[in-house]
mmCIF file of C-alpha atoms in Angstrom:
data_model
loop_
_atom_site.group_PDB
_atom_site.id
_atom_site.type_symbol
_atom_site.label_atom_id
_atom_site.label_comp_id
_atom_site.label_asym_id
_atom_site.label_seq_id
_atom_site.Cartn_x
_atom_site.Cartn_y
_atom_site.Cartn_z
ATOM 1 C CA MET A 1 81.164 101.750 88.853
ATOM 2 C CA GLU A 2 78.765 102.793 91.576
ATOM 3 C CA LEU A 3 81.306 104.604 93.785
ATOM 4 C CA LEU A 4 82.254 106.859 90.898
ATOM 5 C CA LYS A 5 78.675 107.564 89.809
ATOM 6 C CA GLN A 6 77.770 108.589 93.349
ATOM 7 C CA ARG A 7 80.801 110.849 93.515
ATOM 8 C CA ILE A 8 79.893 112.526 90.216
ATOM 9 C CA LEU A 9 76.335 113.102 91.457
ATOM 10 C CA LYS A 10 77.622 114.467 94.778
ATOM 11 C CA ASP A 11 80.479 116.679 93.578
ATOM 12 C CA GLY A 12 79.973 117.306 89.851
ATOM 13 C CA THR A 13 79.314 121.017 89.348
ATOM 14 C CA GLU A 14 78.533 123.596 86.668
ATOM 15 C CA ILE A 15 76.627 121.096 84.654
ATOM 16 C CA GLY A 16 75.480 122.178 81.193
ATOM 17 C CA THR A 17 74.143 119.843 78.527
ATOM 18 C CA GLU A 18 77.651 119.078 77.236
ATOM 19 C CA VAL A 19 79.966 119.560 80.204
ATOM 20 C CA VAL A 20 80.219 117.981 83.638
ATOM 21 C CA LYS A 21 82.794 119.646 85.858
ATOM 22 C CA VAL A 22 84.573 117.267 88.222
ATOM 23 C CA ASP A 23 87.625 119.309 89.091
ATOM 24 C CA SER A 24 87.138 118.837 92.841
ATOM 25 C CA PHE A 25 88.258 115.197 92.621
ATOM 26 C CA LEU A 26 89.388 114.241 89.114
ATOM 27 C CA ASN A 27 91.212 116.876 87.090
ATOM 28 C CA HIS A 28 92.378 119.836 89.180
ATOM 29 C CA GLN A 29 92.198 118.608 92.763
ATOM 30 C CA LEU A 30 92.845 114.850 92.794
ATOM 31 C CA ASP A 31 91.333 112.409 95.295
ATOM 32 C CA ILE A 32 94.082 109.805 95.394
ATOM 33 C CA GLY A 33 92.047 107.357 97.495
ATOM 34 C CA LEU A 34 89.397 107.421 94.769
ATOM 35 C CA PHE A 35 92.117 107.085 92.112
ATOM 36 C CA MET A 36 93.297 103.881 93.809
ATOM 37 C CA ALA A 37 89.776 102.454 93.612
ATOM 38 C CA LEU A 38 89.549 103.508 89.954
ATOM 39 C CA GLY A 39 92.944 101.968 89.158
ATOM 40 C CA LYS A 40 91.947 98.704 90.805
ATOM 41 C CA GLU A 41 88.695 98.638 88.793
ATOM 42 C CA ILE A 42 90.569 99.352 85.538
ATOM 43 C CA HIS A 43 92.808 96.406 86.346
ATOM 44 C CA ARG A 44 89.758 94.208 87.001
ATOM 45 C CA ARG A 45 88.455 95.075 83.538
ATOM 46 C CA PHE A 46 91.706 95.062 81.528
ATOM 47 C CA GLY A 47 94.136 93.028 83.641
ATOM 48 C CA HIS A 48 93.837 89.824 81.551
ATOM 49 C CA LEU A 49 95.148 91.388 78.321
ATOM 50 C CA GLY A 50 98.905 91.161 78.860
ATOM 51 C CA ILE A 51 99.292 94.923 78.950
ATOM 52 C CA ASN A 52 102.917 96.067 79.334
ATOM 53 C CA LYS A 53 102.550 99.849 78.966
ATOM 54 C CA ILE A 54 100.030 102.558 79.854
ATOM 55 C CA LEU A 55 99.671 105.578 77.573
ATOM 56 C CA THR A 56 97.861 108.791 78.428
ATOM 57 C CA ILE A 57 97.974 112.463 77.463
ATOM 58 C CA GLU A 58 98.927 115.493 79.515
ATOM 59 C CA ALA A 59 97.813 116.852 81.826
ATOM 60 C CA SER A 60 94.794 115.378 83.557
ATOM 61 C CA GLY A 61 95.330 111.756 82.492
ATOM 62 C CA ILE A 62 98.709 111.531 84.212
ATOM 63 C CA GLY A 63 97.572 111.128 87.822
ATOM 64 C CA ILE A 64 95.109 108.342 87.144
ATOM 65 C CA ALA A 65 97.544 106.583 84.789
ATOM 66 C CA ALA A 66 100.328 106.697 87.396
ATOM 67 C CA ILE A 67 98.126 105.272 90.152
ATOM 68 C CA THR A 68 96.633 102.628 87.834
ATOM 69 C CA ALA A 69 100.114 101.358 86.914
ATOM 70 C CA ILE A 70 100.499 100.171 90.518
ATOM 71 C CA TYR A 71 97.763 97.588 89.853
ATOM 72 C CA PHE A 72 99.379 96.525 86.559
ATOM 73 C CA ASP A 73 102.627 95.344 88.169
ATOM 74 C CA LEU A 74 104.249 98.762 87.723
ATOM 75 C CA VAL A 75 104.261 98.814 83.922
ATOM 76 C CA PRO A 76 105.764 102.027 82.527
ATOM 77 C CA VAL A 77 103.454 104.987 82.011
ATOM 78 C CA VAL A 78 104.052 107.251 79.019
ATOM 79 C CA PHE A 79 102.263 110.536 78.604
ATOM 80 C CA ALA A 80 101.899 112.218 75.242
ATOM 81 C CA LYS A 81 102.751 115.896 75.163
ATOM 82 C CA LYS A 82 100.552 118.447 73.475
ATOM 83 C CA ALA A 83 102.490 120.698 71.164
ATOM 84 C CA GLN A 84 101.755 123.252 68.538
ATOM 85 C CA PRO A 85 101.784 121.663 65.078
ATOM 86 C CA ASN A 86 105.029 123.435 64.112
ATOM 87 C CA THR A 87 107.187 121.881 66.826
ATOM 88 C CA MET A 88 107.228 118.361 65.372
ATOM 89 C CA THR A 89 110.591 116.744 64.974
ATOM 90 C CA GLU A 90 111.772 113.461 63.520
ATOM 91 C CA GLU A 91 112.299 111.875 66.923
ATOM 92 C CA PHE A 92 108.621 111.911 67.826
ATOM 93 C CA TYR A 93 105.510 110.119 66.734
ATOM 94 C CA GLY A 94 102.804 112.730 66.308
ATOM 95 C CA ALA A 95 99.051 112.700 65.755
ATOM 96 C CA PRO A 96 96.631 115.640 65.496
ATOM 97 C CA VAL A 97 94.037 115.937 68.253
ATOM 98 C CA LYS A 98 91.100 118.310 67.965
ATOM 99 C CA SER A 99 89.702 119.878 71.119
ATOM 100 C CA PHE A 100 85.965 120.510 70.786
ATOM 101 C CA THR A 101 85.806 122.573 73.955
ATOM 102 C CA LYS A 102 88.738 124.784 73.011
ATOM 103 C CA GLY A 103 88.211 124.735 69.230
ATOM 104 C CA THR A 104 91.907 124.072 68.646
ATOM 105 C CA VAL A 105 94.085 121.364 67.131
ATOM 106 C CA SER A 106 97.246 120.238 68.873
ATOM 107 C CA ILE A 107 99.715 117.487 68.108
ATOM 108 C CA ALA A 108 99.953 114.625 70.605
ATOM 109 C CA ARG A 109 103.623 113.620 70.628
ATOM 110 C CA VAL A 110 105.543 110.690 72.076
ATOM 111 C CA SER A 111 109.268 110.186 71.696
ATOM 112 C CA LYS A 112 110.125 107.254 69.456
ATOM 113 C CA ASN A 113 112.167 105.897 72.371
ATOM 114 C CA TYR A 114 109.029 105.136 74.393
ATOM 115 C CA LEU A 115 106.721 103.334 71.982
ATOM 116 C CA ASN A 116 107.724 100.244 70.013
ATOM 117 C CA ALA A 117 106.456 97.132 68.271
ATOM 118 C CA ASN A 118 106.507 95.011 71.441
ATOM 119 C CA ASP A 119 104.133 97.301 73.294
ATOM 120 C CA LYS A 120 100.732 96.037 74.372
ATOM 121 C CA VAL A 121 99.185 99.299 75.393
ATOM 122 C CA LEU A 122 96.312 100.370 77.591
ATOM 123 C CA ILE A 123 95.202 103.912 76.767
ATOM 124 C CA ILE A 124 93.778 105.815 79.748
ATOM 125 C CA ASP A 125 92.115 109.208 79.799
ATOM 126 C CA ASP A 126 89.974 111.060 82.298
ATOM 127 C CA PHE A 127 87.177 111.908 79.844
ATOM 128 C CA LEU A 128 85.937 110.211 76.702
ATOM 129 C CA ALA A 129 83.730 112.591 74.714
ATOM 130 C CA HIS A 130 84.226 112.819 70.946
ATOM 131 C CA GLY A 131 87.092 110.328 71.189
ATOM 132 C CA GLU A 132 89.682 112.575 69.568
ATOM 133 C CA ALA A 133 92.369 112.176 72.218
ATOM 134 C CA ALA A 134 92.008 108.393 72.441
ATOM 135 C CA ALA A 135 92.043 108.028 68.638
ATOM 136 C CA GLY A 136 95.187 110.172 68.461
ATOM 137 C CA LEU A 137 96.917 108.076 71.145
ATOM 138 C CA ALA A 138 95.937 104.844 69.347
ATOM 139 C CA ASN A 139 97.401 106.311 66.155
ATOM 140 C CA LEU A 140 100.728 106.884 67.972
ATOM 141 C CA VAL A 141 100.849 103.281 69.219
ATOM 142 C CA GLU A 142 100.157 101.972 65.714
ATOM 143 C CA GLN A 143 102.782 104.192 64.111
ATOM 144 C CA ALA A 144 105.248 102.445 66.416
ATOM 145 C CA GLY A 145 103.932 99.008 65.361
ATOM 146 C CA GLY A 146 102.509 98.347 68.831
ATOM 147 C CA THR A 147 99.116 96.960 69.828
ATOM 148 C CA VAL A 148 96.280 98.889 71.433
ATOM 149 C CA CYS A 149 94.837 96.365 73.893
ATOM 150 C CA GLY A 150 92.156 98.682 75.231
ATOM 151 C CA ILE A 151 90.950 102.178 75.939
ATOM 152 C CA ALA A 152 89.852 102.985 79.496
ATOM 153 C CA ALA A 153 88.079 106.213 80.326
ATOM 154 C CA ILE A 154 87.047 107.351 83.763
ATOM 155 C CA ILE A 155 83.976 109.291 82.611
ATOM 156 C CA GLU A 156 82.397 108.762 79.222
ATOM 157 C CA LYS A 157 79.887 111.145 77.711
ATOM 158 C CA GLU A 158 78.286 108.550 75.466
ATOM 159 C CA PHE A 159 76.030 111.108 73.734
ATOM 160 C CA GLN A 160 79.085 112.747 72.151
ATOM 161 C CA GLY A 161 79.788 109.596 70.147
ATOM 162 C CA GLY A 162 83.452 108.890 70.887
ATOM 163 C CA SER A 163 83.029 105.363 72.235
ATOM 164 C CA LYS A 164 80.890 104.276 69.266
ATOM 165 C CA LYS A 165 83.439 105.678 66.825
ATOM 166 C CA LEU A 166 86.319 103.905 68.614
ATOM 167 C CA ARG A 167 84.435 100.589 68.828
ATOM 168 C CA ASP A 168 83.524 100.839 65.141
ATOM 169 C CA ALA A 169 87.255 101.191 64.491
ATOM 170 C CA GLY A 170 87.804 97.899 66.338
ATOM 171 C CA TYR A 171 89.024 99.057 69.752
ATOM 172 C CA LEU A 172 87.994 97.614 73.095
ATOM 173 C CA VAL A 173 86.555 100.561 75.027
ATOM 174 C CA ASP A 174 85.374 100.502 78.634
ATOM 175 C CA SER A 175 84.496 103.472 80.829
ATOM 176 C CA LEU A 176 83.999 103.466 84.579
ATOM 177 C CA ALA A 177 80.986 105.801 84.439
ATOM 178 C CA VAL A 178 78.937 106.268 81.262
ATOM 179 C CA ILE A 179 76.765 109.385 81.066
ATOM 180 C CA THR A 180 73.928 108.994 78.546
ATOM 181 C CA LYS A 181 72.540 112.513 78.834
ATOM 182 C CA VAL A 182 72.517 115.667 80.904
ATOM 183 C CA GLU A 183 69.158 117.417 81.053
ATOM 184 C CA ASP A 184 67.833 120.181 83.298
ATOM 185 C CA GLY A 185 70.948 119.917 85.434
ATOM 186 C CA LYS A 186 70.398 116.188 86.034
ATOM 187 C CA ILE A 187 72.919 113.520 85.002
ATOM 188 C CA TYR A 188 71.704 110.215 83.577
ATOM 189 C CA PHE A 189 73.973 107.175 83.682
ATOM 190 C CA LYS A 190 73.904 103.980 81.653
ATOM 191 C CA ASP A 191 72.585 100.870 83.513
ATOM 192 C CA MET B 1 119.080 109.575 97.654
ATOM 193 C CA GLU B 2 121.490 107.025 96.260
ATOM 194 C CA LEU B 3 118.944 105.053 94.186
ATOM 195 C CA LEU B 4 117.992 108.195 92.309
ATOM 196 C CA LYS B 5 121.567 109.373 91.748
ATOM 197 C CA GLN B 6 122.479 105.993 90.284
ATOM 198 C CA ARG B 7 119.448 106.119 88.007
ATOM 199 C CA ILE B 8 120.342 109.603 86.776
ATOM 200 C CA LEU B 9 123.900 108.455 86.041
ATOM 201 C CA LYS B 10 122.618 105.340 84.265
ATOM 202 C CA ASP B 11 119.749 106.801 82.235
ATOM 203 C CA GLY B 12 120.255 110.583 82.089
ATOM 204 C CA THR B 13 120.892 111.556 78.464
ATOM 205 C CA GLU B 14 121.678 114.562 76.265
ATOM 206 C CA ILE B 15 123.565 116.242 79.010
ATOM 207 C CA GLY B 16 124.685 119.801 78.380
ATOM 208 C CA THR B 17 126.042 122.138 81.021
ATOM 209 C CA GLU B 18 122.534 123.327 81.953
ATOM 210 C CA VAL B 19 120.218 120.432 81.103
ATOM 211 C CA VAL B 20 119.984 116.825 82.221
ATOM 212 C CA LYS B 21 117.412 114.843 80.283
ATOM 213 C CA VAL B 22 115.653 112.183 82.342
ATOM 214 C CA ASP B 23 112.579 111.573 80.233
ATOM 215 C CA SER B 24 113.082 107.803 80.197
ATOM 216 C CA PHE B 25 111.969 107.536 83.838
ATOM 217 C CA LEU B 26 110.831 110.893 85.243
ATOM 218 C CA ASN B 27 108.994 113.232 82.890
ATOM 219 C CA HIS B 28 107.828 111.544 79.703
ATOM 220 C CA GLN B 29 108.024 107.832 80.450
ATOM 221 C CA LEU B 30 107.389 107.318 84.169
ATOM 222 C CA ASP B 31 108.912 104.520 86.261
ATOM 223 C CA ILE B 32 106.174 104.079 88.842
ATOM 224 C CA GLY B 33 108.212 101.695 90.997
ATOM 225 C CA LEU B 34 110.859 104.406 91.281
ATOM 226 C CA PHE B 35 108.129 106.996 91.966
ATOM 227 C CA MET B 36 106.969 104.899 94.937
ATOM 228 C CA ALA B 37 110.500 104.913 96.350
ATOM 229 C CA LEU B 38 110.707 108.680 95.777
ATOM 230 C CA GLY B 39 107.315 109.257 97.414
ATOM 231 C CA LYS B 40 108.338 107.215 100.453
ATOM 232 C CA GLU B 41 111.567 109.221 100.747
ATOM 233 C CA ILE B 42 109.695 112.533 100.474
ATOM 234 C CA HIS B 43 107.461 111.344 103.305
ATOM 235 C CA ARG B 44 110.527 110.427 105.393
ATOM 236 C CA ARG B 45 111.814 113.976 104.969
ATOM 237 C CA PHE B 46 108.563 115.951 105.253
ATOM 238 C CA GLY B 47 106.136 113.586 107.009
ATOM 239 C CA HIS B 48 106.434 115.248 110.450
ATOM 240 C CA LEU B 49 105.118 118.637 109.321
ATOM 241 C CA GLY B 50 101.361 118.058 109.477
ATOM 242 C CA ILE B 51 100.955 118.455 105.730
ATOM 243 C CA ASN B 52 97.338 118.208 104.559
ATOM 244 C CA LYS B 53 97.698 119.062 100.845
ATOM 245 C CA ILE B 54 100.201 118.536 98.046
ATOM 246 C CA LEU B 55 100.545 121.181 95.341
ATOM 247 C CA THR B 56 102.342 120.766 92.044
ATOM 248 C CA ILE B 57 102.221 122.193 88.524
ATOM 249 C CA GLU B 58 101.258 120.551 85.260
ATOM 250 C CA ALA B 59 102.362 118.434 83.610
ATOM 251 C CA SER B 60 105.409 116.542 84.843
ATOM 252 C CA GLY B 61 104.867 117.132 88.559
ATOM 253 C CA ILE B 62 101.501 115.382 88.581
ATOM 254 C CA GLY B 63 102.640 111.753 88.521
ATOM 255 C CA ILE B 64 105.131 112.074 91.358
ATOM 256 C CA ALA B 65 102.689 114.173 93.415
ATOM 257 C CA ALA B 66 99.907 111.591 92.974
ATOM 258 C CA ILE B 67 102.131 108.686 94.028
ATOM 259 C CA THR B 68 103.620 110.641 96.940
ATOM 260 C CA ALA B 69 100.140 111.376 98.337
ATOM 261 C CA ILE B 70 99.762 107.653 99.049
ATOM 262 C CA TYR B 71 102.511 107.994 101.685
ATOM 263 C CA PHE B 72 100.895 111.122 103.168
ATOM 264 C CA ASP B 73 97.655 109.362 104.140
ATOM 265 C CA LEU B 74 96.018 110.230 100.805
ATOM 266 C CA VAL B 75 95.997 114.010 101.257
ATOM 267 C CA PRO B 76 94.481 115.803 98.243
ATOM 268 C CA VAL B 77 96.775 116.705 95.369
ATOM 269 C CA VAL B 78 96.161 119.959 93.509
ATOM 270 C CA PHE B 79 97.952 120.794 90.298
ATOM 271 C CA ALA B 80 98.289 124.357 89.061
ATOM 272 C CA LYS B 81 97.438 124.899 85.424
ATOM 273 C CA LYS B 82 99.615 126.929 83.121
ATOM 274 C CA ALA B 83 97.660 129.505 81.205
ATOM 275 C CA GLN B 84 98.390 132.448 79.005
ATOM 276 C CA PRO B 85 98.379 135.691 81.014
ATOM 277 C CA ASN B 86 95.126 136.890 79.410
ATOM 278 C CA THR B 87 92.983 134.006 80.590
ATOM 279 C CA MET B 88 92.932 134.972 84.282
ATOM 280 C CA THR B 89 89.557 135.138 85.939
ATOM 281 C CA GLU B 90 88.384 136.133 89.388
ATOM 282 C CA GLU B 91 87.870 132.552 90.507
ATOM 283 C CA PHE B 92 91.547 131.661 90.341
ATOM 284 C CA TYR B 93 94.672 132.510 92.250
ATOM 285 C CA GLY B 94 97.359 133.264 89.706
ATOM 286 C CA ALA B 95 101.114 133.821 89.798
ATOM 287 C CA PRO B 96 103.518 134.466 86.915
ATOM 288 C CA VAL B 97 106.117 131.782 86.249
ATOM 289 C CA LYS B 98 109.039 132.389 83.941
ATOM 290 C CA SER B 99 110.442 129.477 81.958
ATOM 291 C CA PHE B 100 114.169 129.893 81.366
ATOM 292 C CA THR B 101 114.338 127.017 78.914
ATOM 293 C CA LYS B 102 111.411 128.255 76.851
ATOM 294 C CA GLY B 103 111.913 131.984 77.375
ATOM 295 C CA THR B 104 108.221 132.473 78.131
ATOM 296 C CA VAL B 105 106.053 133.610 81.020
ATOM 297 C CA SER B 106 102.900 131.720 81.911
ATOM 298 C CA ILE B 107 100.436 132.117 84.751
ATOM 299 C CA ALA B 108 100.211 129.271 87.262
ATOM 300 C CA ARG B 109 96.560 129.119 88.264
ATOM 301 C CA VAL B 110 94.653 127.288 90.989
ATOM 302 C CA SER B 111 90.920 127.585 91.546
ATOM 303 C CA LYS B 112 90.068 129.433 94.763
ATOM 304 C CA ASN B 113 88.046 126.356 95.741
ATOM 305 C CA TYR B 114 91.187 124.270 96.213
ATOM 306 C CA LEU B 115 93.490 126.433 98.307
ATOM 307 C CA ASN B 116 92.496 127.971 101.617
ATOM 308 C CA ALA B 117 93.767 129.310 104.934
ATOM 309 C CA ASN B 118 93.729 125.894 106.631
ATOM 310 C CA ASP B 119 96.093 124.372 104.119
ATOM 311 C CA LYS B 120 99.504 123.134 105.217
ATOM 312 C CA VAL B 121 101.038 122.548 101.849
ATOM 313 C CA LEU B 122 103.923 120.512 100.497
ATOM 314 C CA ILE B 123 105.014 121.786 97.081
ATOM 315 C CA ILE B 124 106.436 119.085 94.811
ATOM 316 C CA ASP B 125 108.085 119.469 91.436
ATOM 317 C CA ASP B 126 110.232 117.236 89.283
ATOM 318 C CA PHE B 127 113.013 119.784 88.741
ATOM 319 C CA LEU B 128 114.264 122.696 90.813
ATOM 320 C CA ALA B 129 116.454 124.962 88.709
ATOM 321 C CA HIS B 130 115.948 128.734 88.973
ATOM 322 C CA GLY B 131 113.101 128.167 91.429
ATOM 323 C CA GLU B 132 110.506 130.065 89.409
ATOM 324 C CA ALA B 133 107.817 127.373 89.471
ATOM 325 C CA ALA B 134 108.189 126.665 93.194
ATOM 326 C CA ALA B 135 108.139 130.384 94.040
ATOM 327 C CA GLY B 136 104.999 130.825 91.958
ATOM 328 C CA LEU B 137 103.280 127.908 93.680
ATOM 329 C CA ALA B 138 104.270 129.269 97.112
ATOM 330 C CA ASN B 139 102.774 132.613 96.073
ATOM 331 C CA LEU B 140 99.449 130.882 95.280
ATOM 332 C CA VAL B 141 99.354 129.176 98.707
ATOM 333 C CA GLU B 142 100.042 132.478 100.436
ATOM 334 C CA GLN B 143 97.401 134.358 98.453
ATOM 335 C CA ALA B 144 94.946 131.825 99.900
ATOM 336 C CA GLY B 145 96.282 132.439 103.440
ATOM 337 C CA GLY B 146 97.702 128.929 103.658
ATOM 338 C CA THR B 147 101.107 127.763 104.881
ATOM 339 C CA VAL B 148 103.946 126.432 102.765
ATOM 340 C CA CYS B 149 105.415 123.670 104.941
ATOM 341 C CA GLY B 150 108.068 122.657 102.468
ATOM 342 C CA ILE B 151 109.279 122.402 98.916
ATOM 343 C CA ALA B 152 110.379 118.983 97.651
ATOM 344 C CA ALA B 153 112.143 118.574 94.330
ATOM 345 C CA ILE B 154 113.177 115.315 92.760
ATOM 346 C CA ILE B 155 116.233 116.706 90.970
ATOM 347 C CA GLU B 156 117.817 120.016 91.937
ATOM 348 C CA LYS B 157 120.310 121.827 89.748
ATOM 349 C CA GLU B 158 121.912 123.719 92.599
ATOM 350 C CA PHE B 159 124.148 125.776 90.295
ATOM 351 C CA GLN B 160 121.101 127.552 88.878
ATOM 352 C CA GLY B 161 120.401 129.119 92.258
ATOM 353 C CA GLY B 162 116.734 128.285 92.864
ATOM 354 C CA SER B 163 117.175 126.511 96.196
ATOM 355 C CA LYS B 164 119.307 129.324 97.645
ATOM 356 C CA LYS B 165 116.730 131.906 96.581
ATOM 357 C CA LEU B 166 113.882 129.898 98.112
ATOM 358 C CA ARG B 167 115.782 129.257 101.368
ATOM 359 C CA ASP B 168 116.674 132.944 101.597
ATOM 360 C CA ALA B 169 112.936 133.641 101.340
ATOM 361 C CA GLY B 170 112.401 131.370 104.366
ATOM 362 C CA TYR B 171 111.207 128.147 102.800
ATOM 363 C CA LEU B 172 112.240 124.630 103.796
ATOM 364 C CA VAL B 173 113.676 123.108 100.611
ATOM 365 C CA ASP B 174 114.858 119.539 100.208
ATOM 366 C CA SER B 175 115.731 117.739 96.986
ATOM 367 C CA LEU B 176 116.243 114.024 96.500
ATOM 368 C CA ALA B 177 119.239 114.471 94.195
ATOM 369 C CA VAL B 178 121.289 117.663 94.122
ATOM 370 C CA ILE B 179 123.454 118.280 91.070
ATOM 371 C CA THR B 180 126.255 120.715 91.761
ATOM 372 C CA LYS B 181 127.670 120.906 88.249
ATOM 373 C CA VAL B 182 127.692 119.267 84.848
ATOM 374 C CA GLU B 183 131.050 119.356 83.084
ATOM 375 C CA ASP B 184 132.363 117.489 80.041
ATOM 376 C CA GLY B 185 129.252 115.325 80.051
ATOM 377 C CA LYS B 186 129.797 114.250 83.665
ATOM 378 C CA ILE B 187 127.298 114.928 86.439
ATOM 379 C CA TYR B 188 128.520 115.932 89.913
ATOM 380 C CA PHE B 189 126.256 115.419 92.918
ATOM 381 C CA LYS B 190 126.327 117.013 96.342
ATOM 382 C CA ASP B 191 127.654 114.779 99.190
#
């Protein structure tokens, strides 16, 4: 998505070889006009799949998921909560999610009230890197007997292998901007 | 706001004397159609104040803040992050926020890049109880030299005193549903 690539090139900061910081528009300050364009594009790519629920994980997926739901006829949005492993209870589906940047493991949790066997779910996250969060969310949907119709990421760092791993597991994955490498402070996109 | 009161009465669950659980539509599963009605109502109440930024706190304020920004001509939304007290750095404004339900103190943090002296800020949160989160967010705006134009809550638990405390401190506070008491499993609203 050209608009997004240009925005990343213009406003992405503190670029290392592994990290691209986009907190001026995507995950700390949110550009809602941009989010509307992103939501519309996600609908263009996934709108034919009969999706009836959007699932994301706190915190930075929530804004984009909420705006995107407008373009999916206002389907419910559910966000998984991140908890310490010891706070699991029977009323939740839980899946471990490793954070490579933080070096921690948390449990993504969704109440059993909000995922079920009739759900045709679109998973949305802001970043797709190693694919841990998306795989954990897919696990939650499947525990409930629901169907993962697709995984949409705003920015994918393809070189960290998450999309390949998820596709190998049979998921439909599509990202609005795919970064193939970051070298000498320059970002390279797919296409 | 009658629509919201009716929804709380219909879908609010696990009601004690202090807690009303609304996670089926407000803070775990999100009803985006309802959020659009709430955002429009917040604009009706605060739209004349020249607001140019919306500030909230992760995680459950983000969805309603993002949707509400649509009705405020797409002003930027900033969400404060909750961090442990020891992770403060120079590049952030930080304010302590006590959680009465969890019995913990966290630091609400916003990058200095995203709050400044020209900001006319609307603070939005899902719940207003003791007022700790809203007071912390107001503190962040003021550290940056900006102006707090108003504080909008979706559900206020008036009996926990937060709105009185914030009004006594000079803030404009307005909540879409004001609960005056919860007794024998029944919710009483103002008006």
